[in-house]
Short mmCIF file of C-alpha atoms and ligand atoms in Angstrom, two decimals:
data_model
loop_
_atom_site.label_atom_id
_atom_site.label_comp_id
_atom_site.label_asym_id
_atom_site.label_seq_id
_atom_site.Cartn_x
_atom_site.Cartn_y
_atom_site.Cartn_z
CA MET A 1370 1.91 62.88 95.01
CA ARG A 1371 -0.32 62.37 91.97
CA GLN A 1372 -2.59 59.34 91.74
CA VAL A 1373 -1.90 58.73 88.08
CA VAL A 1374 0.09 60.19 85.20
CA VAL A 1375 -0.52 59.21 81.58
CA VAL A 1376 2.37 59.69 79.17
CA GLY A 1377 1.31 60.03 75.53
CA THR A 1378 -1.79 61.37 73.84
CA GLY A 1379 -2.65 59.00 71.02
CA PRO A 1380 -5.95 57.05 71.14
CA ALA A 1381 -4.57 54.80 73.91
CA GLY A 1382 -3.51 57.59 76.28
CA LEU A 1383 -6.61 59.69 75.65
CA THR A 1384 -8.97 56.76 76.16
CA ALA A 1385 -7.18 55.94 79.41
CA ALA A 1386 -7.52 59.61 80.41
CA ILE A 1387 -11.28 59.61 79.71
CA TYR A 1388 -11.82 56.53 81.87
CA LEU A 1389 -9.54 57.74 84.68
CA ALA A 1390 -11.11 61.20 84.73
CA ARG A 1391 -14.61 59.72 84.87
CA ALA A 1392 -13.43 57.64 87.83
CA ASN A 1393 -12.43 60.90 89.60
CA LEU A 1394 -8.74 60.10 89.57
CA SER A 1395 -7.75 63.49 88.08
CA PRO A 1396 -5.14 62.15 85.67
CA LEU A 1397 -2.29 64.34 84.52
CA VAL A 1398 -1.67 63.68 80.83
CA ILE A 1399 1.72 64.54 79.37
CA GLU A 1400 1.69 65.48 75.70
CA GLY A 1401 4.97 65.08 73.86
CA ASN A 1402 6.21 66.49 70.56
CA GLU A 1403 3.49 64.81 68.52
CA PRO A 1404 0.24 65.58 70.41
CA GLY A 1405 -2.48 63.26 69.21
CA GLY A 1406 0.06 60.72 67.96
CA GLN A 1407 0.26 59.04 64.58
CA LEU A 1408 -3.39 59.68 63.73
CA THR A 1409 -2.68 63.38 63.37
CA LEU A 1410 -0.54 62.42 60.35
CA THR A 1411 -3.43 60.80 58.48
CA THR A 1412 -6.26 62.49 56.68
CA GLU A 1413 -9.58 60.66 56.62
CA VAL A 1414 -10.25 57.87 59.14
CA GLU A 1415 -13.03 55.64 57.86
CA ASN A 1416 -12.65 52.55 60.04
CA PHE A 1417 -13.09 53.99 63.54
CA PRO A 1418 -16.54 52.78 64.63
CA GLY A 1419 -19.17 55.46 65.18
CA PHE A 1420 -18.31 57.70 62.24
CA PRO A 1421 -20.22 56.40 59.22
CA ASP A 1422 -19.09 59.37 57.12
CA GLY A 1423 -15.50 59.17 58.33
CA ILE A 1424 -13.61 61.71 60.39
CA THR A 1425 -10.18 63.23 59.94
CA GLY A 1426 -7.40 61.91 62.19
CA PRO A 1427 -6.71 65.32 63.78
CA GLU A 1428 -10.43 65.90 64.47
CA LEU A 1429 -10.84 62.47 66.05
CA MET A 1430 -7.92 63.21 68.35
CA ARG A 1431 -9.21 66.70 69.19
CA ASN A 1432 -12.55 65.15 70.13
CA MET A 1433 -10.94 62.54 72.37
CA ARG A 1434 -8.87 65.22 74.10
CA LYS A 1435 -11.94 67.41 74.62
CA GLN A 1436 -13.81 64.45 76.08
CA ALA A 1437 -11.00 63.74 78.55
CA GLU A 1438 -10.82 67.43 79.54
CA LYS A 1439 -14.57 67.58 80.04
CA PHE A 1440 -14.29 64.98 82.79
CA GLY A 1441 -11.36 66.69 84.48
CA ALA A 1442 -8.16 65.35 82.90
CA GLU A 1443 -5.34 67.85 83.13
CA PHE A 1444 -2.95 68.25 80.19
CA SER A 1445 0.65 69.39 80.21
CA ARG A 1446 3.00 69.76 77.27
CA GLY A 1447 6.46 68.35 77.86
CA TRP A 1448 9.01 65.71 77.00
CA VAL A 1449 9.67 63.00 79.56
CA THR A 1450 13.44 62.64 79.73
CA GLN A 1451 13.86 60.26 82.65
CA VAL A 1452 11.88 58.05 84.98
CA ASP A 1453 12.71 56.43 88.30
CA LEU A 1454 10.44 53.46 88.86
CA SER A 1455 12.32 52.00 91.81
CA GLY A 1456 10.19 53.28 94.70
CA ASN A 1457 6.51 53.28 95.69
CA GLY A 1458 6.05 56.69 94.10
CA PHE A 1459 7.34 56.81 90.54
CA LYS A 1460 9.40 59.89 89.65
CA LEU A 1461 9.32 61.57 86.27
CA GLN A 1462 11.61 64.25 84.90
CA VAL A 1463 9.75 66.29 82.32
CA GLU A 1464 11.42 69.06 80.34
CA GLY A 1465 10.18 72.44 81.55
CA MET A 1466 8.47 71.06 84.68
CA THR A 1467 9.47 70.30 88.22
CA GLU A 1468 9.87 66.63 89.10
CA LEU A 1469 6.59 64.73 89.16
CA GLU A 1470 5.77 61.95 91.56
CA THR A 1471 2.92 59.55 90.98
CA ARG A 1472 1.44 56.40 92.53
CA SER A 1473 0.73 54.84 89.15
CA LEU A 1474 1.80 55.39 85.59
CA ILE A 1475 0.27 54.66 82.21
CA LEU A 1476 2.69 54.48 79.31
CA SER A 1477 1.09 55.18 75.94
CA THR A 1478 3.97 56.75 74.06
CA GLY A 1479 3.28 54.82 70.86
CA ALA A 1480 5.63 53.93 68.09
CA SER A 1481 6.84 56.15 65.33
CA ALA A 1482 7.04 55.02 61.74
CA LYS A 1483 10.56 55.31 60.40
CA MET A 1484 10.77 57.73 57.52
CA LEU A 1485 13.15 57.87 54.56
CA GLY A 1486 14.29 61.42 55.26
CA ILE A 1487 14.35 62.43 51.59
CA PRO A 1488 13.23 65.71 50.01
CA GLY A 1489 9.48 65.95 49.40
CA GLU A 1490 8.61 63.22 51.90
CA ASN A 1491 7.50 65.23 54.93
CA GLU A 1492 5.64 67.90 52.97
CA ASN A 1493 3.57 65.24 51.21
CA ILE A 1494 2.39 63.24 54.20
CA GLY A 1495 -1.37 63.09 53.70
CA ARG A 1496 -0.95 64.16 50.04
CA GLY A 1497 0.14 60.77 48.76
CA VAL A 1498 2.85 59.78 51.26
CA SER A 1499 1.55 57.44 53.92
CA THR A 1500 2.86 55.04 56.54
CA CYS A 1501 -0.38 53.12 57.00
CA ALA A 1502 -1.93 50.98 54.27
CA THR A 1503 -4.93 50.01 56.42
CA CYS A 1504 -5.69 53.70 57.02
CA ASP A 1505 -5.10 55.11 53.55
CA GLY A 1506 -5.13 52.26 50.99
CA PHE A 1507 -8.77 52.82 50.16
CA PHE A 1508 -8.01 56.27 48.73
CA PHE A 1509 -5.88 54.74 45.97
CA ARG A 1510 -8.52 52.65 44.23
CA GLY A 1511 -7.43 51.86 40.66
CA LYS A 1512 -4.15 53.80 41.07
CA LYS A 1513 -0.49 52.83 40.84
CA ILE A 1514 1.12 52.65 44.25
CA VAL A 1515 4.69 52.34 45.46
CA VAL A 1516 5.64 50.57 48.69
CA VAL A 1517 9.14 51.22 50.02
CA GLY A 1518 10.88 48.55 52.09
CA GLY A 1519 12.00 44.93 51.95
CA GLY A 1520 10.78 43.59 55.30
CA ASP A 1521 7.60 41.82 56.41
CA SER A 1522 5.78 45.15 56.85
CA ALA A 1523 6.45 46.12 53.23
CA MET A 1524 5.29 42.71 51.94
CA GLU A 1525 2.16 42.84 54.08
CA GLU A 1526 1.32 46.41 53.07
CA ALA A 1527 1.95 45.63 49.40
CA ASN A 1528 -0.29 42.58 49.44
CA PHE A 1529 -3.02 44.48 51.25
CA LEU A 1530 -2.81 47.39 48.82
CA THR A 1531 -3.38 45.14 45.78
CA ARG A 1532 -7.02 45.06 46.90
CA PHE A 1533 -7.30 48.66 45.77
CA ALA A 1534 -4.44 49.51 43.44
CA SER A 1535 -4.08 48.64 39.78
CA GLU A 1536 -0.38 47.95 40.44
CA VAL A 1537 1.83 47.94 43.54
CA ARG A 1538 5.55 48.41 42.97
CA ILE A 1539 7.86 47.39 45.80
CA VAL A 1540 10.96 49.57 45.92
CA HIS A 1541 13.79 48.10 47.96
CA ARG A 1542 17.35 49.32 48.36
CA ARG A 1543 18.96 45.89 48.08
CA ASN A 1544 18.64 42.91 45.78
CA GLU A 1545 17.64 40.65 48.65
CA LEU A 1546 14.55 41.01 50.75
CA ARG A 1547 14.65 40.96 54.52
CA ALA A 1548 11.11 39.60 54.77
CA SER A 1549 10.34 36.03 55.87
CA LYS A 1550 10.07 33.47 53.08
CA ILE A 1551 6.34 33.03 53.41
CA MET A 1552 5.71 36.77 53.13
CA GLN A 1553 8.11 37.06 50.19
CA ASP A 1554 6.41 34.17 48.39
CA ARG A 1555 3.01 35.72 48.93
CA ALA A 1556 4.20 38.98 47.39
CA ARG A 1557 6.06 37.29 44.54
CA ASN A 1558 2.99 35.24 43.64
CA ASN A 1559 0.73 38.28 43.57
CA PRO A 1560 0.27 39.26 39.91
CA LYS A 1561 -0.41 42.90 40.81
CA ILE A 1562 2.98 43.33 42.52
CA THR A 1563 6.01 44.51 40.53
CA TRP A 1564 9.56 45.10 41.76
CA SER A 1565 12.26 47.76 41.71
CA LEU A 1566 15.10 46.10 43.61
CA ASN A 1567 18.49 47.72 44.19
CA CYS A 1568 16.73 51.07 44.07
CA ILE A 1569 17.36 53.78 46.63
CA PRO A 1570 14.59 56.40 46.94
CA VAL A 1571 16.05 59.90 46.65
CA GLU A 1572 13.11 62.28 46.21
CA VAL A 1573 9.32 62.42 46.37
CA GLU A 1574 8.06 64.42 43.41
CA SER A 1575 4.77 66.31 43.50
CA ASP A 1576 2.85 68.95 41.56
CA GLY A 1577 2.66 71.06 44.72
CA ASN A 1578 -0.61 69.47 45.71
CA ARG A 1579 -0.29 65.71 45.29
CA VAL A 1580 2.46 63.15 44.85
CA LYS A 1581 3.32 62.42 41.22
CA GLY A 1582 6.35 60.15 41.47
CA LEU A 1583 9.25 58.67 43.39
CA LYS A 1584 12.74 59.36 42.10
CA VAL A 1585 15.13 56.45 42.71
CA ILE A 1586 18.76 55.66 41.91
CA ASN A 1587 19.68 52.15 40.90
CA ASN A 1588 22.67 51.34 43.07
CA GLU A 1589 24.11 48.87 40.53
CA THR A 1590 23.87 50.96 37.37
CA GLY A 1591 23.84 54.41 39.01
CA LEU A 1592 20.91 55.33 36.75
CA GLU A 1593 18.21 57.67 38.01
CA GLU A 1594 14.55 57.03 37.27
CA THR A 1595 11.22 58.49 38.35
CA ILE A 1596 8.53 55.92 39.07
CA ALA A 1597 5.17 57.53 38.31
CA THR A 1598 2.81 57.05 41.24
CA GLU A 1599 0.21 58.90 43.28
CA GLY A 1600 0.77 56.95 46.46
CA ILE A 1601 3.99 56.14 48.30
CA PHE A 1602 3.71 53.88 51.33
CA VAL A 1603 6.82 53.98 53.47
CA ALA A 1604 7.10 50.61 55.23
CA ILE A 1605 10.63 50.53 56.57
CA GLY A 1606 9.74 49.70 60.16
CA TYR A 1607 8.72 51.39 63.40
CA HIS A 1608 10.54 52.35 66.52
CA PRO A 1609 8.64 52.16 69.80
CA ASN A 1610 9.07 55.25 71.96
CA THR A 1611 10.59 53.55 74.97
CA HIS A 1612 14.11 55.01 75.13
CA PHE A 1613 13.27 57.27 78.13
CA LEU A 1614 12.50 54.19 80.26
CA ASN A 1615 16.19 53.38 80.29
CA GLY A 1616 15.72 49.64 80.66
CA GLN A 1617 13.54 49.84 83.79
CA ILE A 1618 10.58 48.22 82.06
CA ASP A 1619 10.89 44.87 80.29
CA THR A 1620 10.84 45.20 76.52
CA ASP A 1621 11.17 42.67 73.71
CA ASP A 1622 14.02 42.47 71.18
CA LEU A 1623 12.45 45.27 69.14
CA GLY A 1624 12.05 47.58 72.14
CA TYR A 1625 8.26 47.15 72.59
CA ILE A 1626 7.03 46.96 76.20
CA VAL A 1627 6.16 43.45 77.30
CA VAL A 1628 2.79 43.18 79.05
CA LYS A 1629 1.34 40.18 80.85
CA PRO A 1630 -0.85 38.48 78.18
CA GLY A 1631 -4.44 39.69 78.24
CA THR A 1632 -3.58 42.66 80.47
CA THR A 1633 -1.71 45.97 80.30
CA GLU A 1634 0.47 45.13 83.32
CA THR A 1635 4.21 45.58 82.93
CA ASN A 1636 6.89 43.96 85.09
CA ILE A 1637 6.49 46.82 87.61
CA PRO A 1638 3.24 46.84 89.63
CA GLY A 1639 1.48 50.16 89.09
CA VAL A 1640 2.99 50.76 85.66
CA PHE A 1641 0.71 49.92 82.75
CA ALA A 1642 1.32 50.07 79.01
CA CYS A 1643 -1.23 50.49 76.25
CA GLY A 1644 -1.38 51.24 72.53
CA ASP A 1645 1.37 50.79 69.99
CA VAL A 1646 4.17 51.02 72.54
CA GLN A 1647 3.24 47.45 73.48
CA ASP A 1648 1.72 46.27 70.19
CA HIS A 1649 3.50 45.77 66.90
CA LYS A 1650 0.86 43.46 65.54
CA PHE A 1651 -2.39 45.39 65.14
CA ARG A 1652 -1.35 49.08 65.36
CA GLN A 1653 -4.91 50.35 64.90
CA ALA A 1654 -6.56 53.35 66.57
CA ILE A 1655 -9.37 51.16 67.83
CA THR A 1656 -7.07 48.50 69.33
CA ALA A 1657 -5.00 51.26 70.94
CA ALA A 1658 -8.15 52.81 72.40
CA GLY A 1659 -9.24 49.37 73.66
CA THR A 1660 -5.98 48.80 75.51
CA GLY A 1661 -6.18 52.38 76.86
CA CYS A 1662 -9.49 51.46 78.46
CA MET A 1663 -7.95 48.28 79.89
CA ALA A 1664 -5.01 50.22 81.34
CA ALA A 1665 -7.32 52.71 83.06
CA LEU A 1666 -9.47 49.98 84.60
CA GLU A 1667 -6.43 48.01 85.77
CA CYS A 1668 -4.88 51.18 87.14
CA GLU A 1669 -8.08 51.99 89.05
CA ARG A 1670 -7.99 48.54 90.65
CA PHE A 1671 -4.32 48.96 91.49
CA LEU A 1672 -4.97 52.30 93.21
CA GLU A 1673 -7.88 50.79 95.16
CA SER A 1674 -5.66 47.96 96.42
CA VAL A 1675 -2.93 50.44 97.39
CA ALA A 1676 -5.49 52.57 99.27
CA ALA A 1677 -6.87 49.48 101.06
CA HIS A 1678 -3.35 48.43 102.02
CA ASP A 1679 -2.54 51.97 103.32
CA GLU A 1680 -5.69 51.91 105.47
CA LEU A 1681 -4.68 48.60 107.03
CA GLU A 1682 -1.27 50.04 107.87
CA VAL A 1683 -2.75 53.06 109.72
P1 NAP B 3075 12.29 45.45 59.20
O1 NAP B 3075 12.21 43.97 59.23
O2 NAP B 3075 13.32 46.13 60.01
O3 NAP B 3075 12.48 45.86 57.67
C1 NAP B 3075 12.67 47.18 57.30
C2 NAP B 3075 12.98 47.23 55.80
O4 NAP B 3075 13.08 48.59 55.41
C3 NAP B 3075 14.28 46.53 55.43
O5 NAP B 3075 14.11 45.82 54.24
C4 NAP B 3075 15.25 47.71 55.26
O6 NAP B 3075 16.22 47.50 54.26
C5 NAP B 3075 14.34 48.81 54.79
N1 NAP B 3075 14.87 50.11 55.21
C6 NAP B 3075 15.17 50.51 56.47
N2 NAP B 3075 15.60 51.78 56.46
C7 NAP B 3075 15.56 52.18 55.17
C8 NAP B 3075 15.88 53.39 54.52
N3 NAP B 3075 16.32 54.46 55.21
N4 NAP B 3075 15.74 53.46 53.18
C9 NAP B 3075 15.27 52.40 52.48
N5 NAP B 3075 14.95 51.22 53.03
C10 NAP B 3075 15.09 51.12 54.37
O7 NAP B 3075 10.90 46.15 59.64
P2 NAP B 3075 9.39 45.60 59.44
O8 NAP B 3075 9.19 45.09 58.08
O9 NAP B 3075 8.51 46.69 59.93
O10 NAP B 3075 9.30 44.39 60.47
C11 NAP B 3075 9.58 44.60 61.85
C12 NAP B 3075 9.30 43.31 62.62
O11 NAP B 3075 7.90 43.05 62.63
C13 NAP B 3075 9.97 42.11 62.00
O12 NAP B 3075 10.38 41.24 63.02
C14 NAP B 3075 8.87 41.47 61.21
O13 NAP B 3075 9.05 40.08 61.01
C15 NAP B 3075 7.64 41.78 62.06
N6 NAP B 3075 6.44 41.85 61.21
C16 NAP B 3075 5.77 40.69 60.98
C17 NAP B 3075 4.65 40.69 60.17
C18 NAP B 3075 3.92 39.41 59.92
O14 NAP B 3075 4.46 38.36 60.21
N7 NAP B 3075 2.70 39.45 59.44
C19 NAP B 3075 4.22 41.87 59.56
C20 NAP B 3075 4.93 43.05 59.79
C21 NAP B 3075 6.06 43.00 60.60
P3 NAP B 3075 17.41 46.44 54.46
O15 NAP B 3075 16.78 45.10 54.31
O16 NAP B 3075 18.36 46.79 53.37
O17 NAP B 3075 17.97 46.70 55.83
#
């Protein structure tokens, strides 16, 4: 049986792996379909401490992985399809591998930004299409930006982006916003924010290198229009990657793992959660890394107590 398995390789999982490996616990780290997590979708990261000249998201993640490997973390590519957390050893079914059994488990599977699924969107991620205003807003100083969505995330992103942009246009598919009143009021009272309500995005237009506009259809008039913009922030929500847990770990209404406040402990002793899979508030690389460190330290203590208990039993 393994001592510890880490599922997910964003900043949370990789930080946990670095700490666990340095503690000689030989973690096995399972990388899913998006190795490196959401940061691999961004270009320049300028707010991760320690890099005064910035670093690209993919490079930051490569460095973290290398650091974990250097101390002995083992990596395996695979998709966790099922877990059984009912016994003392947790069982994991991973596509392409034989069943894994582990004493402790760190869940750092993150959350994925929902995308519009329209032509031009995927190809232009990092070329004007973004899902993170805090990460990328700075690159649109003095430019016209579009934010898509009508919820609290869209209002928050739009307000934040007015610090940089000359104009932020909120594009929403309905006439009514889903956002809370206070967030709506804040956006409505911001003179830099303009509105395209009842507009459904249908295509991201680019010159082959950078985004140039967002084509929308007005669902009342049926008229098509291209909104000229160099930046499109998709803020239509996130979905935490918790489906494979099949209800065995407590989650909130939105599907995020619930941890005991101030810890990374879940409702099952020996299972810890860190990063965006348990955080829909901050969603930053540095906060994810911080909780990854917490999970590793708590896991270490858990394994020590299990070992002490086993010794008493002998
Ligand atoms: P959300 O409340 O689910 O809103 C998503 C928005 O995106 C909705 O307006 C939805 O339109 C739109 N949308 C969804 N799919 C779309 C598509 N395919 N095409 C176009 N538009 C689409 O998500 P959220 O804004 O991320 O908020 C999630 C939760 O976090 C909420 O509980 C929210 O209150 C909370 N949150 C709070 C704060 C804060 O208080 N500071 C900040 C961020 C988030 P429809 O309205 O037509 O469905």
